[in-house]
XYZ file of C-alpha atoms in Angstrom:
712
model
C -86.750 -111.666 59.355
C -85.621 -115.230 60.080
C -83.346 -114.054 62.918
C -86.173 -112.081 64.498
C -88.508 -115.037 64.228
C -85.990 -117.350 65.903
C -85.749 -114.835 68.739
C -89.516 -114.942 69.128
C -89.325 -118.674 69.785
C -86.843 -118.127 72.613
C -89.067 -115.476 74.154
C -92.043 -117.785 73.853
C -90.349 -120.374 76.003
C -89.328 -117.789 78.599
C -92.584 -115.854 78.740
C -95.246 -118.531 78.525
C -96.876 -119.815 81.658
C -99.583 -122.437 81.955
C -101.820 -122.756 84.979
C -104.079 -125.658 85.810
C -107.601 -124.459 86.350
C -110.931 -125.923 87.179
C -114.201 -125.961 85.209
C -114.820 -123.501 82.394
C -115.713 -120.083 83.770
C -118.499 -117.924 82.377
C -117.893 -114.203 82.041
C -120.352 -111.381 82.504
C -121.586 -109.677 79.366
C -119.994 -106.432 78.116
C -116.848 -106.939 80.164
C -113.327 -106.097 79.053
C -110.604 -108.606 79.985
C -106.869 -107.889 79.885
C -104.114 -110.448 79.362
C -100.487 -109.606 80.167
C -97.903 -112.319 79.454
C -95.276 -110.684 81.684
C -97.146 -109.025 84.571
C -100.469 -110.855 84.677
C -101.754 -113.541 87.018
C -104.543 -116.015 86.295
C -105.704 -115.647 89.892
C -106.702 -112.048 89.086
C -110.176 -111.108 87.870
C -108.721 -109.902 84.552
C -110.944 -106.832 84.312
C -108.282 -104.116 84.533
C -104.727 -103.577 83.352
C -103.507 -103.952 86.941
C -105.435 -107.206 87.493
C -104.753 -108.807 84.150
C -104.736 -112.535 83.433
C -101.553 -114.144 82.198
C -102.040 -117.279 80.083
C -103.957 -118.633 77.125
C -105.111 -121.452 79.359
C -107.151 -119.019 81.437
C -108.628 -117.396 78.330
C -109.440 -120.740 76.706
C -111.236 -121.928 79.833
C -113.610 -118.960 79.832
C -116.964 -118.759 78.053
C -117.279 -115.158 76.983
C -120.540 -113.305 76.559
C -121.928 -110.789 74.018
C -120.100 -107.470 74.104
C -117.012 -108.818 75.903
C -113.538 -107.745 74.841
C -110.358 -109.807 75.203
C -107.340 -107.505 75.043
C -103.763 -108.805 74.860
C -100.979 -106.504 75.957
C -98.912 -104.985 73.202
C -95.494 -106.621 73.009
C -96.618 -109.734 74.840
C -95.933 -113.260 73.601
C -98.103 -116.327 74.162
C -97.124 -119.822 73.164
C -99.902 -122.285 72.324
C -103.397 -122.180 70.898
C -105.831 -119.352 71.552
C -109.338 -120.857 71.636
C -111.726 -118.789 73.778
C -115.278 -120.085 74.147
C -118.726 -118.547 73.770
C -120.505 -116.464 71.160
C -121.513 -112.858 70.814
C -124.839 -111.606 69.543
C -126.141 -109.303 66.827
C -124.905 -105.818 67.676
C -122.714 -107.171 70.494
C -119.834 -109.196 69.083
C -116.996 -110.518 71.225
C -113.756 -108.765 70.282
C -110.135 -109.839 70.484
C -107.711 -106.911 70.237
C -104.603 -105.366 71.818
C -103.960 -102.680 74.415
C -101.070 -100.645 75.730
C -98.977 -99.963 72.641
C -98.569 -100.307 68.900
C -96.792 -103.669 68.665
C -99.121 -106.543 67.957
C -99.304 -109.224 70.674
C -97.931 -112.551 69.410
C -99.870 -115.821 69.415
C -97.542 -118.610 68.365
C -99.008 -122.055 67.821
C -95.482 -123.442 67.871
C -96.167 -126.031 65.192
C -97.575 -128.350 67.843
C -99.487 -131.384 66.564
C -103.190 -130.904 67.161
C -106.324 -132.742 66.120
C -106.993 -132.498 62.400
C -109.262 -129.519 61.632
C -108.525 -128.020 65.043
C -105.115 -126.805 63.949
C -105.341 -123.026 64.203
C -102.981 -121.031 66.392
C -106.141 -118.964 66.862
C -109.279 -121.078 66.806
C -113.073 -120.820 66.889
C -115.516 -123.700 66.509
C -119.295 -123.350 66.255
C -118.989 -119.796 67.503
C -120.335 -116.607 65.997
C -120.267 -112.836 66.351
C -116.517 -112.623 66.862
C -114.029 -109.981 65.757
C -110.313 -110.803 65.804
C -107.872 -107.955 65.206
C -104.353 -106.662 65.780
C -102.690 -109.983 66.537
C -99.414 -111.393 65.218
C -100.055 -115.077 64.584
C -97.610 -117.793 63.636
C -97.648 -121.595 63.762
C -94.253 -123.165 63.093
C -91.754 -125.213 65.058
C -88.726 -124.196 62.988
C -88.892 -121.076 60.818
C -85.830 -122.195 58.822
C -87.122 -125.632 57.767
C -90.205 -126.178 55.592
C -92.414 -129.241 55.834
C -92.660 -131.159 52.573
C -94.509 -134.443 53.091
C -97.773 -135.064 54.917
C -97.828 -137.516 57.798
C -100.992 -139.454 58.656
C -102.690 -141.233 61.534
C -106.035 -142.986 61.068
C -106.089 -141.646 57.480
C -105.985 -138.042 58.683
C -103.092 -135.606 58.303
C -101.165 -135.046 61.525
C -98.831 -132.195 60.608
C -101.310 -129.685 59.189
C -101.156 -126.187 60.674
C -103.249 -123.028 60.361
C -102.939 -119.443 61.457
C -106.500 -118.330 62.235
C -109.071 -121.101 61.794
C -112.858 -120.848 62.146
C -114.805 -124.124 61.915
C -118.458 -125.073 61.881
C -118.816 -128.725 62.883
C -122.289 -129.960 61.967
C -121.973 -132.899 64.355
C -121.777 -130.513 67.289
C -124.905 -128.537 66.411
C -127.693 -129.581 68.759
C -131.116 -130.382 67.364
C -132.870 -127.077 66.806
C -129.639 -125.175 67.325
C -128.299 -122.280 65.281
C -126.942 -123.645 62.006
C -125.593 -120.398 60.568
C -122.471 -118.868 62.071
C -122.814 -115.097 61.605
C -120.441 -112.166 61.805
C -116.871 -113.435 61.727
C -114.597 -110.398 61.261
C -110.818 -110.898 61.015
C -108.874 -107.714 60.376
C -105.545 -105.922 60.847
C -103.629 -109.048 61.811
C -100.135 -110.158 60.804
C -100.161 -113.894 60.042
C -96.842 -115.411 59.057
C -94.782 -118.609 59.029
C -97.629 -121.079 59.118
C -95.786 -124.188 57.997
C -97.685 -127.134 56.518
C -96.640 -129.778 53.987
C -96.064 -128.452 50.478
C -98.700 -130.726 48.979
C -102.449 -131.117 48.976
C -103.036 -134.161 51.203
C -104.618 -137.277 49.683
C -104.998 -135.659 46.270
C -108.451 -134.177 46.899
C -109.860 -137.285 48.589
C -109.118 -135.650 51.907
C -108.076 -132.227 50.631
C -106.962 -129.905 53.371
C -107.803 -126.216 53.054
C -105.108 -124.976 55.393
C -102.966 -121.894 55.667
C -103.165 -118.332 56.943
C -106.853 -117.523 57.551
C -109.338 -120.359 56.987
C -113.033 -120.916 57.616
C -114.879 -124.077 56.677
C -117.659 -126.552 57.504
C -116.985 -130.139 58.623
C -119.049 -133.092 59.883
C -122.073 -134.849 58.443
C -124.010 -133.448 55.495
C -126.916 -131.439 56.912
C -129.046 -128.644 55.517
C -128.472 -124.955 56.275
C -125.058 -125.413 57.899
C -123.009 -122.452 56.772
C -121.410 -119.049 57.413
C -122.866 -115.591 56.851
C -121.286 -112.137 57.098
C -117.581 -112.949 56.995
C -115.103 -110.063 56.611
C -111.363 -110.618 56.199
C -109.604 -107.303 55.652
C -106.427 -105.325 56.173
C -104.394 -108.378 57.119
C -100.788 -109.043 56.139
C -100.183 -112.723 55.431
C -96.676 -113.959 54.728
C -94.969 -117.314 54.182
C -97.926 -119.592 54.823
C -98.843 -123.023 53.434
C -100.833 -123.804 51.501
C -103.269 -120.915 51.028
C -103.400 -117.409 52.428
C -107.220 -117.125 52.686
C -109.791 -119.804 51.856
C -113.130 -121.340 52.787
C -114.811 -124.652 51.994
C -117.586 -127.095 52.894
C -116.190 -130.538 53.658
C -119.583 -132.165 54.193
C -120.326 -132.546 50.479
C -119.308 -135.768 48.753
C -119.769 -135.206 45.008
C -116.965 -133.984 42.760
C -118.693 -130.706 41.937
C -120.402 -130.260 45.314
C -123.859 -130.818 43.895
C -125.291 -130.758 47.426
C -124.626 -127.043 47.949
C -127.833 -125.796 46.314
C -130.405 -128.366 47.534
C -129.018 -128.317 51.090
C -128.725 -124.499 51.128
C -125.049 -124.562 52.027
C -124.055 -121.340 50.282
C -121.708 -119.213 52.393
C -123.139 -115.723 52.107
C -122.051 -112.085 52.396
C -118.314 -112.695 52.239
C -115.944 -109.752 51.997
C -112.187 -110.193 51.507
C -110.453 -106.881 50.987
C -107.262 -104.843 51.423
C -105.100 -107.813 52.394
C -101.403 -108.031 51.508
C -100.127 -111.551 50.835
C -96.509 -112.437 50.155
C -94.594 -115.692 49.649
C -97.645 -117.970 49.640
C -97.157 -121.731 49.301
C -100.049 -122.339 46.897
C -102.863 -119.937 45.883
C -103.506 -116.722 47.752
C -107.331 -116.514 47.863
C -109.653 -119.424 47.074
C -113.327 -118.544 47.504
C -115.500 -121.660 47.602
C -119.241 -122.273 48.020
C -119.891 -118.532 48.165
C -123.079 -116.791 47.133
C -122.611 -113.064 47.093
C -118.962 -112.143 47.711
C -116.660 -109.197 47.066
C -112.919 -109.781 46.749
C -111.189 -106.424 46.295
C -108.042 -104.363 46.780
C -105.900 -107.360 47.674
C -102.223 -107.574 46.690
C -100.561 -110.926 46.036
C -96.771 -110.713 45.947
C -95.452 -114.198 45.151
C -97.606 -117.313 45.219
C -97.338 -121.037 44.446
C -93.861 -120.820 45.922
C -93.776 -124.302 47.416
C -96.390 -126.181 45.407
C -96.226 -127.533 41.871
C -99.729 -128.543 40.856
C -103.139 -126.939 40.260
C -103.237 -123.430 41.655
C -104.086 -119.860 40.701
C -103.425 -116.593 42.471
C -107.033 -115.568 43.212
C -109.994 -117.690 42.163
C -113.479 -119.044 42.967
C -114.820 -122.578 43.116
C -118.502 -123.585 43.176
C -119.641 -120.016 43.726
C -122.257 -117.563 42.512
C -122.398 -113.781 42.241
C -118.765 -113.120 43.140
C -116.893 -110.001 42.052
C -113.090 -109.840 41.999
C -112.044 -106.219 41.584
C -109.088 -103.886 42.057
C -106.727 -106.705 42.975
C -103.042 -106.898 42.033
C -101.336 -110.252 41.460
C -97.718 -110.906 40.528
C -94.881 -113.353 41.102
C -96.628 -116.605 40.149
C -94.999 -119.975 39.393
C -92.744 -120.700 36.436
C -93.822 -124.266 35.636
C -95.734 -124.272 32.357
C -96.022 -128.022 31.834
C -99.016 -130.322 32.105
C -98.351 -130.954 35.790
C -99.720 -127.512 36.565
C -103.282 -127.233 35.319
C -103.585 -123.580 36.275
C -100.625 -121.441 37.232
C -102.245 -118.190 36.114
C -102.947 -115.060 38.138
C -106.721 -115.629 37.945
C -109.001 -118.562 37.256
C -112.709 -118.715 36.452
C -112.452 -122.325 37.697
C -115.597 -124.462 37.968
C -118.579 -124.825 38.449
C -119.462 -121.165 38.893
C -122.040 -118.641 37.749
C -122.104 -114.850 37.588
C -118.398 -114.375 38.242
C -116.943 -110.957 37.399
C -113.258 -110.008 37.225
C -112.946 -106.244 36.828
C -110.399 -103.451 37.365
C -107.618 -105.889 38.282
C -103.930 -105.451 37.469
C -101.648 -108.429 36.976
C -98.044 -108.539 35.874
C -95.060 -110.875 35.689
C -96.891 -114.149 36.203
C -94.889 -116.588 34.044
C -97.788 -118.959 33.402
C -100.239 -116.325 32.248
C -103.269 -114.194 33.014
C -106.416 -116.336 33.304
C -107.291 -120.024 33.548
C -110.656 -121.219 32.338
C -111.874 -124.618 33.492
C -115.460 -124.420 32.248
C -118.732 -125.933 33.469
C -119.856 -122.413 34.368
C -122.222 -119.682 33.196
C -122.295 -115.926 32.703
C -118.642 -115.124 33.356
C -117.361 -111.615 32.637
C -113.790 -110.266 32.602
C -113.791 -106.519 31.931
C -111.501 -103.515 32.290
C -108.506 -105.499 33.524
C -104.840 -104.824 32.731
C -102.489 -107.731 32.081
C -98.812 -106.912 31.520
C -96.093 -109.485 30.889
C -98.101 -112.486 32.028
C -96.080 -114.805 29.920
C -97.112 -118.284 28.807
C -100.794 -117.798 27.911
C -103.427 -115.120 28.043
C -106.060 -117.801 28.680
C -105.257 -121.331 29.822
C -108.079 -123.792 29.375
C -108.707 -126.728 31.689
C -110.528 -129.966 31.582
C -113.927 -129.868 33.280
C -116.369 -129.010 30.466
C -117.702 -126.242 28.278
C -119.894 -123.513 29.693
C -123.683 -123.314 29.577
C -123.966 -119.622 28.600
C -121.927 -116.887 26.966
C -118.726 -115.460 28.453
C -117.530 -111.886 27.885
C -113.962 -110.556 27.718
C -114.446 -106.792 27.473
C -112.138 -103.761 27.432
C -109.114 -105.566 28.791
C -105.563 -104.487 28.000
C -103.154 -107.330 27.225
C -99.498 -106.390 26.826
C -97.252 -109.333 26.015
C -94.265 -110.636 24.132
C -95.636 -112.482 21.115
C -92.487 -114.564 20.886
C -93.181 -116.036 24.339
C -96.928 -115.796 24.920
C -99.759 -117.665 23.200
C -103.422 -116.686 23.060
C -104.377 -120.015 24.670
C -102.800 -123.357 25.477
C -105.252 -124.933 23.003
C -104.769 -122.821 19.885
C -104.782 -125.905 17.661
C -108.145 -127.245 18.820
C -110.094 -124.290 20.224
C -113.072 -124.794 17.918
C -113.397 -128.518 18.604
C -112.659 -128.540 22.341
C -113.570 -125.247 24.038
C -115.075 -122.625 21.730
C -117.769 -124.979 20.506
C -121.062 -124.684 22.398
C -121.632 -121.115 23.583
C -120.246 -117.746 22.457
C -117.088 -116.254 23.924
C -117.218 -112.541 23.184
C -114.003 -110.529 22.858
C -115.065 -106.883 22.540
C -113.020 -103.689 22.878
C -109.815 -105.362 24.083
C -106.300 -104.183 23.356
C -103.938 -106.929 22.165
C -100.565 -105.180 22.354
C -97.612 -107.250 21.135
C -94.501 -105.431 22.299
C -92.086 -107.693 20.447
C -91.632 -109.505 17.163
C -94.769 -111.635 16.874
C -94.642 -115.387 16.622
C -96.914 -117.117 14.154
C -97.958 -119.415 17.007
C -99.409 -116.679 19.241
C -102.787 -116.961 17.504
C -104.277 -120.127 16.017
C -102.903 -120.890 12.566
C -106.022 -119.631 10.791
C -108.355 -116.702 11.367
C -111.202 -119.192 11.000
C -110.051 -121.406 13.884
C -111.949 -119.705 16.699
C -115.212 -121.651 16.731
C -117.846 -119.807 18.736
C -115.491 -116.982 19.748
C -116.651 -113.590 18.460
C -114.168 -110.728 18.045
C -115.247 -107.170 17.381
C -113.917 -103.651 17.913
C -110.613 -104.884 19.329
C -107.252 -103.182 18.875
C -104.509 -105.425 17.475
C -101.203 -103.617 17.751
C -97.795 -105.091 16.971
C -94.799 -102.839 17.517
C -93.092 -104.262 14.421
C -96.185 -103.690 12.280
C -96.337 -107.360 11.276
C -99.626 -109.190 11.877
C -99.902 -112.978 11.990
C -102.165 -114.767 9.522
C -104.201 -116.288 12.351
C -105.194 -112.968 13.895
C -108.973 -113.088 14.440
C -111.466 -111.756 11.948
C -112.794 -108.537 13.431
C -114.947 -106.281 11.233
C -114.072 -103.177 13.252
C -110.522 -103.877 14.360
C -108.024 -101.086 14.965
C -104.386 -101.782 14.047
C -103.016 -98.246 14.366
C -100.794 -97.417 17.387
C -103.157 -97.173 20.387
C -101.474 -94.029 21.765
C -101.575 -94.991 25.415
C -99.679 -92.565 27.660
C -96.814 -94.834 28.768
C -97.848 -98.497 28.983
C -95.877 -101.468 30.212
C -93.721 -99.845 32.881
C -92.465 -101.836 35.873
C -94.203 -100.931 39.169
C -92.104 -99.325 41.894
C -92.476 -99.021 45.661
C -95.636 -97.281 46.786
C -96.125 -95.098 49.843
C -96.588 -98.178 52.049
C -93.220 -99.643 51.053
C -94.731 -102.399 48.923
C -94.413 -102.719 45.170
C -97.530 -101.029 43.830
C -99.206 -101.049 40.430
C -100.656 -97.640 41.283
C -97.257 -96.178 40.396
C -97.722 -97.091 36.703
C -101.484 -97.279 36.065
C -101.716 -93.839 34.497
C -99.547 -95.127 31.667
C -102.455 -97.199 30.315
C -104.687 -94.172 29.808
C -105.324 -92.908 26.274
C -103.862 -89.779 24.762
C -106.444 -87.331 23.409
C -105.627 -88.304 19.808
C -105.870 -92.067 20.317
C -107.749 -93.988 17.596
C -109.270 -96.112 20.381
C -111.486 -93.278 21.590
C -115.156 -93.884 20.731
C -114.105 -96.921 18.701
C -115.641 -99.620 20.913
C -118.917 -101.493 20.925
C -121.481 -101.067 23.697
C -123.076 -104.071 25.393
C -124.783 -104.136 28.807
C -122.041 -106.397 30.184
C -119.584 -103.455 30.148
C -120.906 -102.276 33.494
C -120.827 -98.623 34.533
C -117.175 -97.604 35.116
C -113.726 -98.148 33.672
C -110.521 -99.320 35.403
C -110.015 -95.829 36.843
C -113.563 -95.326 38.101
C -114.644 -93.075 35.235
C -118.288 -93.330 34.224
C -119.177 -95.034 30.914
C -119.245 -93.711 28.328
C -118.360 -90.370 26.637
C -119.147 -89.761 22.980
C -120.910 -92.005 20.492
C -119.412 -95.295 21.728
C -117.211 -96.650 24.525
C -113.459 -96.464 24.089
C -111.340 -99.537 23.428
C -109.229 -100.629 26.393
C -109.367 -100.077 30.148
C -109.676 -96.275 30.058
C -112.716 -94.191 29.116
C -111.508 -90.810 27.868
C -113.443 -87.572 28.325
C -112.749 -86.816 24.650
C -115.950 -87.099 22.634
C -114.525 -86.935 19.112
C -112.619 -89.441 17.004
C -113.171 -93.142 17.081
C -115.055 -95.697 15.121
C -117.340 -93.644 12.908
C -120.783 -94.921 13.752
C -122.478 -98.098 14.955
C -121.180 -101.554 14.151
C -123.378 -104.386 13.012
C -124.021 -107.232 15.445
C -123.457 -109.769 12.655
C -120.209 -111.279 13.880
C -119.458 -114.960 14.242
C -122.842 -116.293 13.089
C -124.049 -118.434 10.183
C -125.302 -117.222 6.793
C -127.755 -119.130 4.558
C -129.526 -118.119 1.344
C -132.305 -119.259 -0.966
C -129.916 -119.846 -3.863
C -126.519 -121.474 -4.206
C -125.927 -120.002 -7.667
C -123.349 -117.466 -6.526
C -120.120 -117.241 -8.553
C -116.853 -117.963 -6.770
C -115.899 -115.031 -4.556
C -119.441 -113.661 -4.430
C -120.991 -116.138 -2.014
C -123.592 -115.362 0.652
C -120.964 -114.773 3.385
C -119.749 -111.691 1.496
C -122.951 -109.877 2.520
C -121.803 -109.951 6.157
C -118.018 -109.574 5.924
C -117.926 -105.835 6.803
C -116.253 -105.148 3.447
C -118.227 -103.153 0.864
C -115.741 -104.008 -1.871
C -117.074 -107.589 -1.891
C -120.642 -108.605 -2.718
C -123.279 -111.346 -2.668
C -124.742 -112.233 -6.071
C -127.260 -114.883 -7.167
C -128.574 -115.676 -10.668
C -132.224 -115.084 -9.823
C -134.014 -111.750 -9.617
C -135.513 -112.547 -6.188
C -134.407 -114.499 -3.159
C -133.644 -114.366 0.531
C -130.560 -114.301 2.702
C -130.594 -114.846 6.458
C -128.244 -114.530 9.414
C -128.256 -116.778 12.512
C -126.380 -115.602 15.591
C -124.121 -117.928 17.546
C -126.058 -120.588 19.471
C -127.676 -119.115 22.567
C -127.491 -115.529 21.321
C -130.312 -113.266 20.182
C -130.543 -109.524 19.598
C -133.275 -106.897 19.519
C -132.545 -105.380 16.123
C -134.161 -101.985 15.487
C -132.349 -100.876 12.340
C -130.530 -102.356 9.391
C -128.473 -101.142 6.465
C -128.026 -102.308 2.874
C -125.077 -101.235 0.738
C -125.297 -101.340 -3.035
C -122.702 -103.322 -4.952
C -120.108 -102.163 -7.445
C -121.983 -102.405 -10.775
C -125.266 -103.009 -12.687
C -127.884 -100.969 -10.750
C -130.645 -103.193 -12.171
C -129.473 -105.940 -9.815
C -130.109 -103.786 -6.710
C -132.895 -104.896 -4.348
C -136.102 -102.885 -4.760
C -138.883 -104.553 -2.736
C -138.277 -106.624 0.381
C -139.275 -107.580 3.899
C -137.078 -108.018 6.957
C -138.199 -110.909 9.154
C -137.206 -112.323 12.529
C -137.386 -115.850 13.934
C -136.241 -117.862 16.919
C -136.485 -121.284 15.310
C -135.715 -120.649 11.632
C -139.195 -121.857 10.682
C -141.778 -119.403 11.998
C -141.084 -115.856 10.822
C -142.371 -112.467 11.944
C -142.311 -109.578 9.487
C -140.570 -106.594 11.094
C -140.212 -104.152 8.202
C -141.488 -103.895 4.595
C -139.994 -101.688 1.884
C -141.111 -101.031 -1.720
C -139.636 -99.044 -4.608
C -136.327 -98.461 -2.829
C -133.466 -97.126 -4.958
C -129.690 -96.782 -4.638
C -128.587 -93.672 -6.519
C -124.891 -94.545 -6.550
C -122.608 -97.528 -6.191
C -121.422 -98.438 -2.674
C -124.255 -96.369 -1.215
C -125.453 -97.409 2.253
C -129.111 -96.864 3.065
C -130.237 -97.345 6.674
C -133.766 -98.344 7.702
C -135.270 -98.151 11.193
C -138.348 -99.845 12.616
C -139.989 -100.622 15.952
C -139.074 -103.929 17.603
C -138.910 -105.108 21.222
C -138.277 -108.827 20.654
C -134.875 -110.490 20.531
C -134.518 -112.895 17.623
C -131.766 -115.375 16.876
C -132.451 -115.271 13.091
C -132.985 -112.327 10.767
C -133.919 -112.748 7.086
C -133.956 -110.250 4.227
C -136.488 -111.531 1.678
C -136.165 -109.627 -1.650
C -139.299 -109.901 -3.790
C -138.156 -107.664 -6.670
C -134.929 -106.182 -7.999
C -134.536 -102.799 -9.706
C -134.553 -103.894 -13.339
C -136.211 -107.249 -13.687
C -132.933 -108.937 -14.608
C -132.366 -112.507 -13.519
C -129.712 -111.449 -11.044
C -129.752 -109.980 -7.534
C -126.789 -108.450 -5.728
C -125.779 -106.299 -2.761
C -122.472 -105.479 -1.128
C -123.289 -105.558 2.561
C -126.057 -106.018 5.132
C -125.768 -104.630 8.666
C -128.043 -105.354 11.639
C -128.038 -102.894 14.538
C -129.470 -102.970 18.054
């Protein structure tokens, strides 16, 4: 590839021609213009293949109109910057494309120094309704030498380069002018060898979002200055610095871009899909300031190749309502030290809300699967497959804790327990990260394919703070489970019976390494104990990794696959009493029979007090409430006279004011370890539930029960 690229530079010198022209020309609407680097002439009218223009200078000096097309001849080479003028209109975009063959016409920026933030080999500024397709774009002066250090003039970088760059400059928007740049479509291009320094200039003070395909806002802070309807799809992006695809708003001044909401600067309706990115200097896709975005079916093959600081493969920043789905990421950096705050395939980053990672496949990223920097709300990671992402499953950052619950649901994690750790903060999870809001881990498969290390999990099963584990599969090929494995009242430790998990991807039909060649291996065999063994919550969504509808049978399956088998599984509903706090009216319980035993999902233990009446209550994790519509009580091992006989079940949201939900009298438990279930009508979510026993079955001065379950 390097030899071919060097040849391109020679051809650029031979084939490029520049003509001096007069004032900017204005085209007629709905006109097609042809540009031929070998046979064209700028003195022509450009409106046919036989009267084609020749140079970028002619194109750049023309203001195009809605419906115009600018077609570059296949096989042609143009040296310089392509910056046509004008804007299209709704229903009549201006299109850049090719004609006359299959080879993409080449636009080479040549690595020429240009004004900062006007550095694209292909460039638009304050223009809208454009579609750019079927170009080969590069911007490098020497394909064999990489820039390392940023140079500056007047405190601005001077050697920054971009492939395709779209800019909205607020200072150039006239009073009363259009502040929203609509309909920027960039598709089916090959962008490669865009060489910029292998660092982030000025350490965020003047951070430069540069690389393959960029769009961002610059200038003074003004309201409503943004992009809408941006589509970047079917592009191949290779050997670019720093990022492959990114957007940003430079006009904000606060660390967490607090101006985005009050100034209405959200970039809306962004779609980034079906792009192939290889050998990327820093991160591949960084979606910033977005409100309503889909990032899907992208493949990242090698990233953070020339950058050794904060970076992830695909991630959001300061965004809302963004879904990352069906992406494949592999080949991340190897540095696991403190100088790389991220380094993982994905990152929930900060400060975001309503971010969903689903149906993604990641493998062979040495620094791990997911970073989590906090200061966000309502994050969900569901039905993802992570295989051999080494250092950490989750790597926590430094910004702050979240403001609402996060859900990790039905993911498959395959790892080497001797290399990988659950998090980079195992020793202080409860005091630093899992401390304010719940982090739910439901229906995941933790599959340790090697001899486990005692350091994979925290040292104690009680070290997880506000994290709640339930209905997960914990499988270790050696059969040895670490002491710090989480408490999970419905865990499955039997072999998961996946078809053939953990295989290395091979070349797909397109010649690229493809996870699709191994995905079937993560499906469940018909006899798997994971079938119908999961727990249903609304955050599961509607489909599994493979697009199958949820769910078949009595409960969802554990893992990324929803089987059509309806039998097997977990044997009935599971109580929602996981991870909360238990209190009781009496502290007279003997050792080993304390109040917590009533909610430990183990009927062989019991709660006992030395009074014939009393109450016991359960408080969910802070910020969590449930609409409970049934409950169960299991009798203890001995002395039937101690069984509860009369009681009320009450709900509360403050622990002070209680609402009676169900009243029972003269109840009896005919045998030991008998579970009786009681249903009632309730439409209110409560954060506290209390069982208040007003009489036992024999009048003795003792009250006992083995287990209480609360069900939604």
